[in-house]
Structure formats: structure tokens, C-alpha cells
Short mmCIF file of C-alpha atoms in Angstrom, two decimals:
data_model
loop_
_atom_site.label_atom_id
_atom_site.label_comp_id
_atom_site.label_asym_id
_atom_site.label_seq_id
_atom_site.Cartn_x
_atom_site.Cartn_y
_atom_site.Cartn_z
CA UNK A 125 -44.19 21.78 46.62
CA UNK A 126 -45.37 19.98 49.75
CA UNK A 127 -45.82 16.26 50.45
CA UNK A 128 -46.79 14.44 53.60
CA UNK A 129 -46.79 10.92 54.89
CA UNK A 130 -50.20 9.29 54.71
CA UNK A 131 -50.42 9.21 58.52
CA UNK A 132 -49.50 12.91 58.80
CA UNK A 133 -46.49 12.23 61.04
CA UNK A 134 -43.96 13.84 58.68
CA UNK A 135 -44.04 16.30 55.83
CA UNK A 136 -41.57 17.66 53.33
CA UNK A 137 -41.52 21.03 51.62
CA UNK A 138 -39.38 22.55 48.91
CA UNK A 139 -37.99 26.02 49.63
CA UNK A 140 -37.30 28.80 47.16
CA UNK A 141 -33.54 28.50 47.78
CA UNK A 142 -33.46 24.87 46.58
CA UNK A 143 -33.70 22.94 49.86
CA UNK A 144 -36.04 20.09 50.72
CA UNK A 145 -36.90 20.26 54.41
CA UNK A 146 -38.38 17.31 56.29
CA UNK A 147 -40.36 17.89 59.48
CA UNK A 148 -41.76 15.61 62.15
CA UNK A 149 -45.19 17.04 62.83
CA UNK A 150 -45.68 15.93 66.44
CA UNK A 151 -42.32 17.29 67.62
CA UNK A 152 -42.11 20.25 65.24
CA UNK A 153 -38.51 19.24 64.54
CA UNK A 154 -36.52 19.01 61.35
CA UNK A 155 -34.63 15.67 61.30
CA UNK A 156 -32.71 16.35 58.07
CA UNK A 157 -32.69 18.33 54.84
CA UNK A 158 -31.62 17.77 51.26
CA UNK A 159 -30.23 20.31 48.80
CA UNK A 160 -29.57 19.96 45.09
CA UNK A 161 -29.55 22.70 42.46
CA UNK A 162 -31.36 20.38 40.01
CA UNK A 163 -34.14 19.36 42.39
CA UNK A 164 -37.36 18.36 40.62
CA UNK A 165 -40.19 16.64 42.47
CA UNK A 166 -40.52 14.26 45.42
CA UNK A 167 -42.92 11.61 46.66
CA UNK A 168 -43.30 9.47 49.77
CA UNK A 169 -43.80 5.75 49.14
CA UNK A 170 -47.29 4.46 50.04
CA UNK A 171 -46.13 2.84 53.29
CA UNK A 172 -43.91 5.87 54.08
CA UNK A 173 -40.70 3.83 54.28
CA UNK A 174 -38.97 5.71 51.45
CA UNK A 175 -38.85 9.19 49.97
CA UNK A 176 -38.03 9.55 46.27
CA UNK A 177 -36.44 12.85 45.22
CA UNK A 178 -35.99 13.62 41.53
CA UNK A 179 -32.76 15.42 40.70
CA UNK A 180 -30.87 15.96 37.45
CA UNK A 181 -31.03 12.61 35.60
CA UNK A 182 -31.67 10.50 38.71
CA UNK A 183 -34.20 9.67 41.40
CA UNK A 184 -32.54 9.51 44.79
CA UNK A 185 -34.18 7.30 47.41
CA UNK A 186 -33.97 7.99 51.15
CA UNK A 187 -35.27 6.59 54.41
CA UNK A 188 -37.34 9.61 55.51
CA UNK A 189 -36.76 9.28 59.27
CA UNK A 190 -32.98 8.96 59.15
CA UNK A 191 -31.98 10.54 55.85
CA UNK A 192 -30.04 7.40 54.91
CA UNK A 193 -29.60 7.32 51.13
CA UNK A 194 -30.51 4.12 49.30
CA UNK A 195 -29.60 3.06 45.74
CA UNK A 196 -30.49 5.82 43.23
CA UNK A 197 -32.48 5.24 40.05
CA UNK A 198 -30.65 6.60 37.01
CA UNK A 199 -32.64 8.35 34.29
CA UNK A 200 -31.72 9.59 30.80
CA UNK A 201 -33.06 13.12 31.32
CA UNK A 202 -34.38 15.34 34.13
CA UNK A 203 -37.33 13.67 35.92
CA UNK A 204 -40.35 16.00 36.09
CA UNK A 205 -42.85 13.73 37.87
CA UNK A 206 -42.96 10.31 39.50
CA UNK A 207 -45.29 7.99 41.35
CA UNK A 208 -44.95 4.78 43.37
CA UNK A 209 -47.07 1.70 42.73
CA UNK A 210 -49.26 0.83 45.72
CA UNK A 211 -47.14 -2.24 46.53
CA UNK A 212 -43.95 -0.13 46.14
CA UNK A 213 -42.35 -2.59 43.72
CA UNK A 214 -42.49 -0.15 40.78
CA UNK A 215 -42.07 3.52 40.09
CA UNK A 216 -43.31 5.35 37.01
CA UNK A 217 -41.65 8.60 35.96
CA UNK A 218 -41.71 11.07 33.10
CA UNK A 219 -38.69 13.03 31.96
CA UNK A 220 -38.36 16.52 30.51
CA UNK A 221 -37.72 14.99 27.09
CA UNK A 222 -41.35 13.74 27.26
CA UNK A 223 -40.49 10.06 27.75
CA UNK A 224 -42.26 7.79 30.22
CA UNK A 225 -40.71 4.82 32.03
CA UNK A 226 -41.78 2.14 34.47
CA UNK A 227 -38.96 1.12 36.78
CA UNK A 228 -38.67 -1.95 39.03
CA UNK A 229 -37.39 -0.62 42.35
CA UNK A 230 -35.85 -3.85 43.67
CA UNK A 231 -33.17 -4.76 41.18
CA UNK A 232 -33.03 -1.13 40.04
CA UNK A 233 -33.93 -1.62 36.37
CA UNK A 234 -36.22 -0.14 33.75
CA UNK A 235 -39.11 -2.54 33.19
CA UNK A 236 -40.51 -0.75 30.14
CA UNK A 237 -40.55 2.50 28.24
CA UNK A 238 -44.11 3.40 27.34
CA UNK A 239 -44.89 4.63 23.80
CA UNK A 240 -46.08 8.19 24.42
CA UNK A 241 -47.96 10.16 21.75
CA UNK A 242 -47.09 13.46 23.37
CA UNK A 243 -44.72 14.96 25.88
CA UNK A 244 -45.55 13.58 29.34
CA UNK A 245 -45.70 16.09 32.20
CA UNK A 246 -47.23 14.07 35.05
CA UNK A 247 -48.01 10.46 35.94
CA UNK A 248 -49.90 8.40 38.52
CA UNK A 249 -50.47 4.71 39.13
CA UNK A 250 -54.13 3.64 39.16
CA UNK A 251 -53.20 0.08 40.18
CA UNK A 252 -50.21 -2.20 39.59
CA UNK A 253 -50.83 -2.41 35.82
CA UNK A 254 -52.60 0.85 34.92
CA UNK A 255 -51.09 4.33 34.73
CA UNK A 256 -52.65 7.73 34.03
CA UNK A 257 -50.49 10.24 32.11
CA UNK A 258 -50.96 13.95 31.39
CA UNK A 259 -49.07 15.83 28.69
CA UNK A 260 -48.09 19.30 27.46
CA UNK A 261 -50.94 19.34 24.92
CA UNK A 262 -53.55 18.97 27.70
CA UNK A 263 -54.35 15.33 26.97
CA UNK A 264 -54.88 12.74 29.72
CA UNK A 265 -54.50 9.08 28.77
CA UNK A 266 -54.76 5.79 30.66
CA UNK A 267 -52.26 2.98 30.00
CA UNK A 268 -54.04 -0.35 30.51
CA UNK A 269 -50.95 -2.52 30.26
CA UNK A 270 -50.97 -2.76 26.46
CA UNK A 271 -52.19 0.55 25.02
CA UNK A 272 -53.14 4.15 25.84
CA UNK A 273 -56.79 5.21 25.89
CA UNK A 274 -57.93 8.83 25.87
CA UNK A 275 -59.59 9.99 29.11
CA UNK A 276 -59.80 13.78 28.80
CA UNK A 277 -58.63 16.69 26.69
CA UNK A 278 -58.05 20.04 28.42
CA UNK A 279 -57.24 23.45 26.97
CA UNK A 280 -53.94 23.79 28.85
CA UNK A 281 -50.96 21.57 29.74
CA UNK A 282 -51.65 18.99 32.45
CA UNK A 283 -49.70 19.94 35.58
CA UNK A 284 -50.80 17.31 38.11
CA UNK A 285 -52.80 14.10 38.41
CA UNK A 286 -53.94 12.47 41.63
CA UNK A 287 -55.63 9.07 41.77
CA UNK A 288 -57.45 7.54 44.74
CA UNK A 289 -59.87 4.64 45.01
CA UNK A 290 -62.79 7.04 44.45
CA UNK A 291 -61.62 9.75 42.07
CA UNK A 292 -59.20 11.04 39.47
CA UNK A 293 -58.16 14.68 39.95
CA UNK A 294 -56.56 16.57 37.06
CA UNK A 295 -54.93 20.00 37.26
CA UNK A 296 -54.21 22.01 34.12
CA UNK A 297 -52.84 25.45 33.48
#
């Protein structure tokens, strides 16, 4: 796994021995690293001020330049994917039990648990109210704030979803 800040000034990569390394691109230096045997996924916030790292039953938040840990988000199961809202006030995440939650970052509380019809594997915010979800059965749905609508059915589990202003990318396999 690799993630980078939107401006390309820093990137993070997950190593085979369970470490998350952060690098400053312009200086080719490693400011800090994180290690956890239950490491899952990670994502920079849209304005690059925070890095969310999913571990066993929690999402740990850090300031990426200093490594200072902020208040963690507690989950009920292992987090397999997460995404920040564009305004960074919310985070959506799916857990290995298939559940899907929207979390308010400030105040550190679950805003809602979404009623999934499958076992969620990946998530992405489209905007502040809409979320795209992929599942183990290969189905991609869009949550419009009140219900799920089918977008696509694939022949393999959905492994990744990426949303930009111009496209929706889906990886399956």
C-alpha cells in the first residue's frame, strides 16, 4: 500500500514486515514510522493535516509531519477501508464484519451505521452526504443520504474505489 499527500510533499508506504514508513519527498528523509501487527489501511486527510491509520478495532490519527498522535476512533471490528469527507468533518469506514459506519471526527462519535445489504470491503465519499460502497459479492452501491442505489455489479469482490470530481474508478479481483 502507498499513499501520498495531494501536493506530493510526503508519502507513506506499508512494508512487508508491518511498518508504515513516512517520507518527505523533497529531502528524501523519513521523519517517523509506525508499527502495529494489526495494521490495516491508511489515508491522508484532504488538506494533509492528518493521517488515519486503521489498526485492530481502531483508527489512529496522527499529524503526518510530527508523528504526534491525536484522539483515536474506536471501532467494533477490524477496519478494512476508510475515507475522509472533503471537509474533513467525517470519516466513513467499513469493518471486516461487513458493517459500514459514518463517524464525526470532532467529538469522536459514530454519526450513523448504514444498513448494508452485503459485506462492505471498500468505501469512498462522493460529497458530504453521498458515499460509494463496494462489497465481497462484487456489487457497488451509492448511498444518497437515505438509501442505497445499485451502480455496478462485477464478477469479483470489489477491492478499491476512488472518486474524483470527474470519475469513479472501481477495482475488482
